[in-house]
XYZ file of C-alpha atoms in Angstrom:
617
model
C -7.945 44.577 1.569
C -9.133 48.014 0.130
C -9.089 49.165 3.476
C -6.181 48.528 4.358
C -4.298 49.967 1.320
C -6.139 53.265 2.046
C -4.800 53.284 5.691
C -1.422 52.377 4.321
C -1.228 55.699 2.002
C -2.882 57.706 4.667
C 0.148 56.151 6.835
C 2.447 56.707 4.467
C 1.178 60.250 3.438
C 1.487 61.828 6.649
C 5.030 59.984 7.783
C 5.960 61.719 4.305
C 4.342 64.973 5.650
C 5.790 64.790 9.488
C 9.497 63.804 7.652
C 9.515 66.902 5.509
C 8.841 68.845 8.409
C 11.844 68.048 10.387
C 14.050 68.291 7.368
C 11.749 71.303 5.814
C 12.365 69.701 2.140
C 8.579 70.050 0.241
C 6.357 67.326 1.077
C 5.411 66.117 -2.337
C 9.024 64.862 -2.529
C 8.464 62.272 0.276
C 5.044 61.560 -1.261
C 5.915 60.652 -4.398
C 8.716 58.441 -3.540
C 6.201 56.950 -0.747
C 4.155 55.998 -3.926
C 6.485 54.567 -6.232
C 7.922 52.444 -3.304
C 4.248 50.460 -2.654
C 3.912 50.568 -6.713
C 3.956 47.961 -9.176
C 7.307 49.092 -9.729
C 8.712 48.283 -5.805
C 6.254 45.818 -3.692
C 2.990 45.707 -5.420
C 0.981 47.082 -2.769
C -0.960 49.515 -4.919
C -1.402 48.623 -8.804
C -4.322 50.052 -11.302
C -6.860 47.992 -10.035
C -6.640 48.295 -6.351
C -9.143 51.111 -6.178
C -11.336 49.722 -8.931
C -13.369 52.501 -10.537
C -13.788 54.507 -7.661
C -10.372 56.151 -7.679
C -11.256 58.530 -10.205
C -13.887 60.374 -7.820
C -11.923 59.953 -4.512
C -8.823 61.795 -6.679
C -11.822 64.202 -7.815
C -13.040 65.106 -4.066
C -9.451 65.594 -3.427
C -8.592 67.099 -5.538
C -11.601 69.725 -4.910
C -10.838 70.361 -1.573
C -7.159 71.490 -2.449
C -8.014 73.728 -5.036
C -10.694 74.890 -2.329
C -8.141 75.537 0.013
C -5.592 77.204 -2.400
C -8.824 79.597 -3.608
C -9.141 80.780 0.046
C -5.924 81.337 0.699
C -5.574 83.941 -2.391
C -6.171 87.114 -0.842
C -6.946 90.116 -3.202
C -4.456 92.009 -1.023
C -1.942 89.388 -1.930
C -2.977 89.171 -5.792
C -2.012 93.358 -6.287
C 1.101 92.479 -5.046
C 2.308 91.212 -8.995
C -1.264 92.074 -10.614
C 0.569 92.576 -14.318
C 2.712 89.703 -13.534
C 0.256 87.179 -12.775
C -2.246 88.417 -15.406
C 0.076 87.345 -17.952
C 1.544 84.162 -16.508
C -1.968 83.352 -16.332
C -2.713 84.103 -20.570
C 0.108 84.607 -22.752
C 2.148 82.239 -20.385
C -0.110 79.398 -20.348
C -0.607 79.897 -23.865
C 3.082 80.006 -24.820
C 3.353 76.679 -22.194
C 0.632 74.809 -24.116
C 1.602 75.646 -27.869
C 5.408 75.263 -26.773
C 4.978 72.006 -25.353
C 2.729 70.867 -28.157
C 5.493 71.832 -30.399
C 8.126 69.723 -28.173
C 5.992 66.415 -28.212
C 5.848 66.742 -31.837
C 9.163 67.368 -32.597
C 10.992 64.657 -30.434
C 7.972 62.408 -29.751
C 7.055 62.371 -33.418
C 3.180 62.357 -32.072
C 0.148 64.020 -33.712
C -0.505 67.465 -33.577
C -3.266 66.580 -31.580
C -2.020 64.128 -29.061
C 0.675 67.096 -28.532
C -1.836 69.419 -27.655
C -3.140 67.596 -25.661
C 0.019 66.917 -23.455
C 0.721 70.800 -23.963
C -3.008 71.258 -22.102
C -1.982 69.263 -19.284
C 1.539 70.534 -18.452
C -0.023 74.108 -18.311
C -0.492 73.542 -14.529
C 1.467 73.908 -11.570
C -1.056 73.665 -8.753
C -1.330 74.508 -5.001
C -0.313 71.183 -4.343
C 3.324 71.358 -5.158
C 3.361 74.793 -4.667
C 2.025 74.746 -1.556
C 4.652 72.814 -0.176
C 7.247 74.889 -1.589
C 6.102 78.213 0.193
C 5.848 76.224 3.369
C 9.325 75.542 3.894
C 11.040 78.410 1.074
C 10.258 81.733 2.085
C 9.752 84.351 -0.361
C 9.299 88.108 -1.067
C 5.254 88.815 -0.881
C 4.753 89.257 -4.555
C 6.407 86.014 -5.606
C 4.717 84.129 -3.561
C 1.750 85.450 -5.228
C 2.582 85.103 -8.125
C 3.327 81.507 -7.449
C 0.017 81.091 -5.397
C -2.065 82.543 -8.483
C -0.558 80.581 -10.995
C -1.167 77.728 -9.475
C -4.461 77.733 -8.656
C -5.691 79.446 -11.852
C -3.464 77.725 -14.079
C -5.153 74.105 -12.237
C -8.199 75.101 -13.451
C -7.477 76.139 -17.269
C -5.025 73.005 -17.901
C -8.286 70.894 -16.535
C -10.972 72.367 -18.421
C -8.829 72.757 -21.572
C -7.300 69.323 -22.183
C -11.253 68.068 -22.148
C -12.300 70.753 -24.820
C -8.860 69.459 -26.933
C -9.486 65.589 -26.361
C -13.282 66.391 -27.035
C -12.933 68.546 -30.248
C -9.055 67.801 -31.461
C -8.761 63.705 -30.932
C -12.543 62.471 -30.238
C -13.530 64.725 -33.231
C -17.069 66.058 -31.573
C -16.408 69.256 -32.855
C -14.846 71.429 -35.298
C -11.654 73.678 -34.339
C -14.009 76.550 -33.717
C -15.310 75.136 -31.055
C -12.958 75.124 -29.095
C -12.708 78.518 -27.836
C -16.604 78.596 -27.376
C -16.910 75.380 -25.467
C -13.678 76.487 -22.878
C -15.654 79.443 -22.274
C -19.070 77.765 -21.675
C -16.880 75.194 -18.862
C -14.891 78.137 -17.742
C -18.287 79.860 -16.693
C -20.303 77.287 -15.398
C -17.153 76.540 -13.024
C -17.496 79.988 -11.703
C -21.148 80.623 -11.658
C -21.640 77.504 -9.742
C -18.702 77.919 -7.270
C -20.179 81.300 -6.413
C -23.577 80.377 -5.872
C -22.436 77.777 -3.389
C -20.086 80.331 -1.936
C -23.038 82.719 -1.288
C -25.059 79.748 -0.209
C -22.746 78.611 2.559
C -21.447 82.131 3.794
C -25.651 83.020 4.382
C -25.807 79.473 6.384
C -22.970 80.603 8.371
C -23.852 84.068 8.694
C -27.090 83.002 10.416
C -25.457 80.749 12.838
C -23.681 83.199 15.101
C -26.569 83.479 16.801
C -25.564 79.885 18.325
C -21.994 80.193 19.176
C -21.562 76.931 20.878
C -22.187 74.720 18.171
C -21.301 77.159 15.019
C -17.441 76.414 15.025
C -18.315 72.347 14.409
C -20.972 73.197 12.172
C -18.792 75.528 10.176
C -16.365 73.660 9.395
C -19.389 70.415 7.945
C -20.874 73.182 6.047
C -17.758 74.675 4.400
C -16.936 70.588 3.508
C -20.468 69.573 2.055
C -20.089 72.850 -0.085
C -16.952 71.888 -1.261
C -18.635 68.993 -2.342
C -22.152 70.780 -3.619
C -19.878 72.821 -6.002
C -17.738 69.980 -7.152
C -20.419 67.702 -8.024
C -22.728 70.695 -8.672
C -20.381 71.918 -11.696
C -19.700 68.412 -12.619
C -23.256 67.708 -13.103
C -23.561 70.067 -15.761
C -20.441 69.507 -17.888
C -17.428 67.225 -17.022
C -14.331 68.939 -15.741
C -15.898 72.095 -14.297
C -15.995 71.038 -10.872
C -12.392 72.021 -10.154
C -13.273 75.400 -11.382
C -16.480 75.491 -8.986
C -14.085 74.248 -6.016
C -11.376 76.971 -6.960
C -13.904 79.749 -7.346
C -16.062 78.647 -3.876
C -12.839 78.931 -1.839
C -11.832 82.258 -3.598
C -15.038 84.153 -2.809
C -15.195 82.949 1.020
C -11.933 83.587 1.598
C -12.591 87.249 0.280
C -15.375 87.995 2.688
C -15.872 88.285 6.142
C -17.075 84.393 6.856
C -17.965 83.466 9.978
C -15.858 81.340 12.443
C -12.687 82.375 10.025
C -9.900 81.281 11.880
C -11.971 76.990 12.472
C -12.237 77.083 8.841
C -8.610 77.194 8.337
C -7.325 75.007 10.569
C -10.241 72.890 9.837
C -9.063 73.499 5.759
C -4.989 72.802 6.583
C -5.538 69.612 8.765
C -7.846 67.959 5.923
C -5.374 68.816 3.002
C -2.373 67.481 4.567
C -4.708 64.142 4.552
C -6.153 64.314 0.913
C -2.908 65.523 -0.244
C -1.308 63.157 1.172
C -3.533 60.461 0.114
C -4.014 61.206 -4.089
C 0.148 62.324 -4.286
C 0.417 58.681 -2.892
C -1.956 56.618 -4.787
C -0.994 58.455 -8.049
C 2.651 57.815 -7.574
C 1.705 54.700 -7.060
C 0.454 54.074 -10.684
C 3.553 55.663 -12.171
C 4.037 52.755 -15.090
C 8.405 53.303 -15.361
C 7.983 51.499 -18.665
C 5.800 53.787 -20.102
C 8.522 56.583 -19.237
C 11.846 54.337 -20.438
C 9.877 54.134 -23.813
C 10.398 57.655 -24.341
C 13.690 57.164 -24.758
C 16.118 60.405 -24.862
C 13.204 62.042 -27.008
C 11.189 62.115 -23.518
C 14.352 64.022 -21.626
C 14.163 66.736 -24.423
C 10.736 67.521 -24.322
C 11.388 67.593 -20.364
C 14.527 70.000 -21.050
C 12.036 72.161 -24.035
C 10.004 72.632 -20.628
C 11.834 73.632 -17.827
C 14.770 74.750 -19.273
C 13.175 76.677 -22.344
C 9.425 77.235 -22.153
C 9.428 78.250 -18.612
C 12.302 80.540 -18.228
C 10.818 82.313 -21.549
C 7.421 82.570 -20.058
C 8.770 84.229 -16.514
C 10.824 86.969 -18.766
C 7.920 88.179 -20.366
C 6.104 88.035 -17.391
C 8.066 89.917 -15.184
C 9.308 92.007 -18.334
C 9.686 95.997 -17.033
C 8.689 94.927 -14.014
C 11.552 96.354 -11.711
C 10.120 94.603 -8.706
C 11.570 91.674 -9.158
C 15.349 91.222 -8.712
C 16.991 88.984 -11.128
C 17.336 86.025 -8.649
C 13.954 85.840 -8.197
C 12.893 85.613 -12.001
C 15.817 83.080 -11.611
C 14.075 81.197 -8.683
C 10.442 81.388 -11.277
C 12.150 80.219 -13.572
C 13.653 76.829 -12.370
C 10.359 76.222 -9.739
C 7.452 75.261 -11.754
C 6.808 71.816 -10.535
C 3.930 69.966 -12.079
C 1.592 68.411 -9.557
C -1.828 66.399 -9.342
C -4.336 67.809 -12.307
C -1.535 66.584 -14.739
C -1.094 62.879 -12.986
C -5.189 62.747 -12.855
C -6.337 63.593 -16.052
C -3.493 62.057 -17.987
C -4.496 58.966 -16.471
C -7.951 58.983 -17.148
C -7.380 60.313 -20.833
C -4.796 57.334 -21.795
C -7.501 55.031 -20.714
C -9.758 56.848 -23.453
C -7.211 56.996 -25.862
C -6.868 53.154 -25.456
C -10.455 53.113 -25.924
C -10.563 54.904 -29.271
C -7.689 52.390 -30.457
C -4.858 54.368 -30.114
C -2.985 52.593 -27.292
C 0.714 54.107 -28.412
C -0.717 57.257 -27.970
C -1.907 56.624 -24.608
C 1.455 55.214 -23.799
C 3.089 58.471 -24.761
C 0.387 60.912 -23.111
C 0.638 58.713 -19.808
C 4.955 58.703 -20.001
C 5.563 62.216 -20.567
C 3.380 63.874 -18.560
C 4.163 61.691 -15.772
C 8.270 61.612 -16.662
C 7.592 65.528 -15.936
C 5.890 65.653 -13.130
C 8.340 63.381 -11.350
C 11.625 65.337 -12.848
C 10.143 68.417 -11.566
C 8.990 67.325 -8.145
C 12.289 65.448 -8.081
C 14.597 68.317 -8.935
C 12.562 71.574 -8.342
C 10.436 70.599 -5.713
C 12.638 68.754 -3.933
C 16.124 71.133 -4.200
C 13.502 74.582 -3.814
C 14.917 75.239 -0.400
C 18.565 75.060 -1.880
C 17.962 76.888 -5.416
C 16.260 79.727 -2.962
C 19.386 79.249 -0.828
C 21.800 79.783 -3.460
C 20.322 82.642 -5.313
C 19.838 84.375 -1.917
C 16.419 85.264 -2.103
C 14.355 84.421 0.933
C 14.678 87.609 3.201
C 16.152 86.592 7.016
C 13.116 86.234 9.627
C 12.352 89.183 12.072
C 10.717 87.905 14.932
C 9.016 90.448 17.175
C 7.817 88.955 20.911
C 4.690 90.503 21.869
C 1.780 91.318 20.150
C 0.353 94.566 22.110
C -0.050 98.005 20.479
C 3.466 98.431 20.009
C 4.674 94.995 18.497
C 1.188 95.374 16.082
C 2.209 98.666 15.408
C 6.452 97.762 14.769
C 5.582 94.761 12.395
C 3.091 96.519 10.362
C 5.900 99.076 9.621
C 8.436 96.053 8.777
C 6.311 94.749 6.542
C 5.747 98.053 4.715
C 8.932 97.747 4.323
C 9.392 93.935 2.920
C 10.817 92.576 6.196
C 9.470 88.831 6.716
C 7.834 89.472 9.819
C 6.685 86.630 12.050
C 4.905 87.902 15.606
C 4.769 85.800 18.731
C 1.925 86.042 21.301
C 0.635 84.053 24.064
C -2.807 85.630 23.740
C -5.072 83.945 20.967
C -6.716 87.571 20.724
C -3.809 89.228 19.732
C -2.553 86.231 17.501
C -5.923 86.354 15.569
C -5.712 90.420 15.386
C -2.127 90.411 14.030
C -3.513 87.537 11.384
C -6.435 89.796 10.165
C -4.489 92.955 9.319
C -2.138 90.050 7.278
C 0.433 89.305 9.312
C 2.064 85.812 10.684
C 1.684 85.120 14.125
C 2.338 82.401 16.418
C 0.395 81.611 19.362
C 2.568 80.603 22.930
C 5.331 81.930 25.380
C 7.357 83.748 23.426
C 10.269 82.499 26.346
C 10.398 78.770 25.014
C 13.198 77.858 23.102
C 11.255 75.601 21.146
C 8.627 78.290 20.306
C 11.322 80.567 18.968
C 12.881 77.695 17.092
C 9.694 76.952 15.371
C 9.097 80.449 14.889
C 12.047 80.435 12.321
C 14.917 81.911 15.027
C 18.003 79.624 13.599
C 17.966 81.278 10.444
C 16.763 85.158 12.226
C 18.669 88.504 11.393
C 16.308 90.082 13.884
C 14.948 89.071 17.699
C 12.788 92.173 18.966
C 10.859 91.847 22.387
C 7.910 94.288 22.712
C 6.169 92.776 26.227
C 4.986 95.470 29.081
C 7.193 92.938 31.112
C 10.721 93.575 30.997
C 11.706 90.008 32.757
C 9.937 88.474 29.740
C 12.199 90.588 26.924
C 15.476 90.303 28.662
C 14.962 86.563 28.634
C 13.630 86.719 25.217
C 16.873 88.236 24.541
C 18.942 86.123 26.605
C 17.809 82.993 24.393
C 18.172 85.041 20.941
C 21.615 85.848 22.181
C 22.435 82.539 23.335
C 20.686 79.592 22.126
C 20.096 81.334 18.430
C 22.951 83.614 17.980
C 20.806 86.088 16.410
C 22.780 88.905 15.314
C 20.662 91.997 15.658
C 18.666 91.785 19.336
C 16.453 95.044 20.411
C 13.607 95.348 22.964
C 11.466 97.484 24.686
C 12.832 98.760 28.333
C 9.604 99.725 30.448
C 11.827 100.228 33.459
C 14.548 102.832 32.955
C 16.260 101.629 35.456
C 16.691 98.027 33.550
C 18.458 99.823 30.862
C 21.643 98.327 31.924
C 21.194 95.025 32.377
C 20.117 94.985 29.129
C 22.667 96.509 27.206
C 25.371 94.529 29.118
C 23.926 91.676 27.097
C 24.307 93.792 23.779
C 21.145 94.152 23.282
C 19.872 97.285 22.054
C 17.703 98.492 24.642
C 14.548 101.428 23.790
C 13.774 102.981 26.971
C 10.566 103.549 26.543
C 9.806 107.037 28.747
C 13.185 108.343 26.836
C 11.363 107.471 23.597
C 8.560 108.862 24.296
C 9.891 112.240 25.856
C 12.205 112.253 22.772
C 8.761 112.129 20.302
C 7.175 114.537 21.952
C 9.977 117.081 21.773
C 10.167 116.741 17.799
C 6.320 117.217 17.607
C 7.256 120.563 20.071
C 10.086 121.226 19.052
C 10.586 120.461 15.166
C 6.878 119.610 14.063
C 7.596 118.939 9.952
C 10.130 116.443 11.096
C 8.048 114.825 13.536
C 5.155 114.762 11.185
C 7.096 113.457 8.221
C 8.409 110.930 10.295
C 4.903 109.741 11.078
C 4.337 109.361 7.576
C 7.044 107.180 7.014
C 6.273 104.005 5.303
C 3.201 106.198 3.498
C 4.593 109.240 1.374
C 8.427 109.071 2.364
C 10.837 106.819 3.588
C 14.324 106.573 5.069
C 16.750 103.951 4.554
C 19.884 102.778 5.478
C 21.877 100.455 2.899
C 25.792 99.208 2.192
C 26.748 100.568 -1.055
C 27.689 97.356 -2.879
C 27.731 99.309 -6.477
C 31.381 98.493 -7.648
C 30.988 101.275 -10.040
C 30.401 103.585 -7.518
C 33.384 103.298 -5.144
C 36.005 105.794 -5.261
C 33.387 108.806 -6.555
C 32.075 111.521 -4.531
C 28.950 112.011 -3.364
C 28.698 115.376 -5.869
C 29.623 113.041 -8.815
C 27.194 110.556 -7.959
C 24.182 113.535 -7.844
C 23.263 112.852 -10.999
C 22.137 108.833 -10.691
C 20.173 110.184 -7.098
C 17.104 110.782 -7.908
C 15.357 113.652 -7.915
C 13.150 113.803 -4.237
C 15.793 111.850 -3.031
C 18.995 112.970 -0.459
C 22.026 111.381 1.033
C 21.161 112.406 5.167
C 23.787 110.140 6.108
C 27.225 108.332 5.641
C 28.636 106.089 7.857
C 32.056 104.412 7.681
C 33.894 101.431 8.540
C 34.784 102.428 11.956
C 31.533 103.293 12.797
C 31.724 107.107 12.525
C 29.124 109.037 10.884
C 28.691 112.034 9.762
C 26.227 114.653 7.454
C 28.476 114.310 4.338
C 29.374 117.189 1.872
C 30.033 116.698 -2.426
C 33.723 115.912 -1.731
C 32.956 112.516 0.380
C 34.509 109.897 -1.534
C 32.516 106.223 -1.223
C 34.924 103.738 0.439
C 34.063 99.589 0.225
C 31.967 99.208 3.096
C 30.431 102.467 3.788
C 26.935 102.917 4.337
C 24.565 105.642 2.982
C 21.221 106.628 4.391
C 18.708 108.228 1.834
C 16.046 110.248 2.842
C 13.280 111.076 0.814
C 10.000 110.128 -1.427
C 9.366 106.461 -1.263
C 9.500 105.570 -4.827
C 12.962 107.505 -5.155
C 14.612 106.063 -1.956
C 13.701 102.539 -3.501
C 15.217 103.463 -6.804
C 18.609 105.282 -5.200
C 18.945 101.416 -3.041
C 18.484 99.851 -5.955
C 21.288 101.946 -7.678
C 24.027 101.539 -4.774
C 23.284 98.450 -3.503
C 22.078 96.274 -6.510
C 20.412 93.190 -5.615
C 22.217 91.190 -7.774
């Protein structure tokens, strides 16, 4: 019978998984309702005793190899993105989440001060494994995504080491106050020391097998999973709730450093989450006890409005606080995405069943409603609406897909993405694919002339289709389908033929001839060498950019009373007009709705002069 309920959520699970896909909606929203329909509270497949007293470890593992996953995935690239935002979400943000929501649970739930902090310590994380979902079908600016990335996977491991050190100290009473802070720190470190010991352990195992580079791959991806394990029950071995921390840290480290067979570990990493994720999400929502959660009453909705609506909205101002980086939408889009996710459903579980065992079974009633009335009003609401909150505040940048993955195409969409274009690169060559995916780029692997490549690719919602092949049939019919089958509104390719120049155009594409490119380069590095080397150092020292002016405030002036809010290093090169004219423009230019300006100058006061005249919110 135990079988066959674990086949039934791993059925379940990835139906959930494949569903979400089609409809890109986050997974954990299928999951969860997946759960709660073979629940105690639908048909009684699953109830508390189905997986006896092994559930607890399986959710453990699981849980390990997600955080494991999350950890590699956190690039330290990635992390300076928001390095000031993410070091506070990650301190005075969880601390202002825990003492807030300590406060709330005492206030409405008329709980102990203890019992509150202990819910406070729980709700503190987010986790990889609602967030992860989010990012895969929301697309975000780089440094949000970091942020959300970091705090998910950090946050995992403080909310899990801290609500044992409050439950241990605060309601067991094996300790005084002062303890506290002394015994976080001992869990915090043994977490980390042992994660990295295993993650030097397994990247010397690996490094020594490239000398056999037939059976490495398979081997590399049973190594990477037993020291997944090693560190989880390593860490665990030494003090309870560390092994998370050893998981998170292990995965960090080796995704930091050049481990072997890279690219197998991944795709050895993704395929396994989608099955553990699928699985714990499941048998978790499964337990959800509804009566538990109707107990709370409206008290329960106000400590879930103190949350979301209050706590977390505060915690993302100060975050992001001077930080000009981030448009207003997108503290907007922090603030109403902070789904809670498995650490809070695991432990809460496992700490009601010692609170019953201390004699306090209304407090376990309350610990096990709340935190589980939260997690499924945020997966239900912010998880599940992300793509449409991101929709509405306008803040996932359009796709630009670029065919071809050659010296030019690597070279194009490394300049995009200076310039915080979402890139994604299509190649049929897996050397190429791998290349573009080292220097931190996305790249798809097949014919860049399938419709159903492109489509996957992200074309439907594409400002940009760009085909950089050496084959000019290939990029006109790259074209042809962008044109026609995507209705991509900005189409451009390279033209190795002059001659093909035509037949390309006629299809309104615009077409870069590539000998008239390159003659045209070479006469400004003849001809006018500053430009031409400035130019090369475009995306580096200085930049040139090309924006609507969407400043109310600033149609109707001319460009000589506007001087004063350009900054200094910075120039107007460039007006252009509604009918498409364009022209150097003098002080006595008036700005008319719809014009566009091109500023030309030092990077940091081009971004500031967009930011002035065409606001972002």
């Amino acid at each position: 019978m135990l079988v066959a309920t674990v086949a039934l959520v791993l059925a379940l699970g990835v139906a959930s998984r494949v569903l979400a896909d089609r409809l890109r909606i986050p997974s954990v929203l299928f999951l969860i309702v997946a759960g709660i329909a073979i629940g105690p509270e639908a048909l009684g497949f699953v109830s508390g005793g189905t997986f006896g007293g092994g559930l607890s470890a399986m959710v453990g593992v699981s849980v390990a190899i997600i955080l494991f996953e999350g950890g590699y995935h956190l690039q330290f690239e990635k992390l300076r993105e928001s390095p000031t935002v993410l070091s506070r979400m990650i301190t005075v943000g969880a601390a202002i989440t825990w003492l807030g929501t300590a406060a709330a649970a005492v206030v409405f739930l008329e709980t102990s001060l203890e019992v509150g902090l202990l819910v406070g310590a729980l709700l503190i994380a987010t986790g990889p494994t609602v967030i992860g979902p989010i990012l895969q079908v929301v697309t975000v600016r780089d440094h949000v995504a970091a942020v959300l990335e970091g705090e998910g996977v950090i946050n995992d491991v403080t909310a899990a080491i801290l609500v044992v050190v409050v439950f241990e100290v605060l309601v067991a009473g094996n300790g005084t106050p002062t303890a506290l802070v002394g015994d976080f720190a001992f869990r915090l470190l043994v977490g980390v020391a042992v994660g990295a010991i295993v993650a030097a352990t397994v990247w010397l195992v690996l490094e020594r097998g490239r000398s056999r580079p037939c059976a490495a791959p398979l081997h590399a991806r049973l190594i990477v999973l037993a020291g997944i394990v090693v560190a989880y029950g390593g860490a665990e071995l030494i003090a309870g709730e560390t092994g998370i921390a050893a998981a998170a840290t292990a995965g960090f480290v080796l995704g930091n450093v050049d481990l072997p067979y890279h690219e197998e570990v991944i795709d050895f990493l993704d395929d396994i989450s989608v099955v553990v994720l699928s699985f714990v999400f499941v048998a978790l929502a499964a337990l959800i006890d509804f009566g538990d959660i109707l107990s709370l009453g409206l008290a329960g909705l106000a400590v879930v409005v103190a949350v979301t609506m209050v706590l977390r909205p505060a915690v993302i101002y100060l975050s992001t606080a001077s930080i000009d980086r981030f448009t207003r939408n997108e503290r907007l889009f922090l603030s109403v995405v902070g789904p809670r996710g498995i650490i809070p459903a695991s432990v809460a579980t496992l700490f009601a069943v010692e609170l019953q065992a201390l004699g306090r079974p209304q407090e376990a009633q309350l610990l096990a409603g709340t935190v589980f009335l939260i997690i499924f009003a945020t997966v239900v609401l912010q998880a599940g609406l992300s793509r449409q909150i991101a929709d509405v505040l306008e803040i996932s940048p359009m796709r630009t897909i670029i065919v071809g993955g050659g010296r030019v195409g690597l070279s194009l969409a490394e300049r995009l993405e200076q310039d915080g274009e979402n890139v994604h690169l299509v190649d049929e060559d897996p050397a190429a694919v791998e290349k573009a995916r080292k220097r931190g780029l996305r790249a798809l692997e097949g014919d860049g002339t399938d419709a159903d490549l492109l489509e996957r690719a992200g074309a439907d919602d594409a400002k940009t289709v760009i085909a950089t092949t050496p084959d000019d049939d290939v990029n006109l019919l790259v074209c042809q389908l962008a044109k026609t089958s995507f209705d991509v509104e900005t189409v451009a390719s390279r033209v190795n033929q002059p001659d093909n120049v035509g037949a390309f155009e006629s299809l309104g594409v615009r077409a870069i001839d590539l000998s008239m490119a390159t003659a045209w380069s070479l006469e400004n590095v003849l001809e006018r060498p500053s430009l031409s080397a400035w130019m090369n150092e475009l995306g580096r020292t200085g930049d040139v950019q090309e924006i609507e002016v969407t400043a109310a405030d600033t149609v109707g002036k001319t460009i000589a009373e506007l001087n004063a809010e350009i900054p200094d290093g910075c120039i107007v090169g460039l007006l252009t007009h509604r009918d498409g004219a364009t022209e150097v423009p003098t002080g006595d230019h008036e700005l008319r709705e719809g014009d566009r300006v091109t500023f030309i100058g030092q990077m940091d006061a081009v971004d500031r002069a967009v930011k002035r005249f065409h606001p972002h919110d």
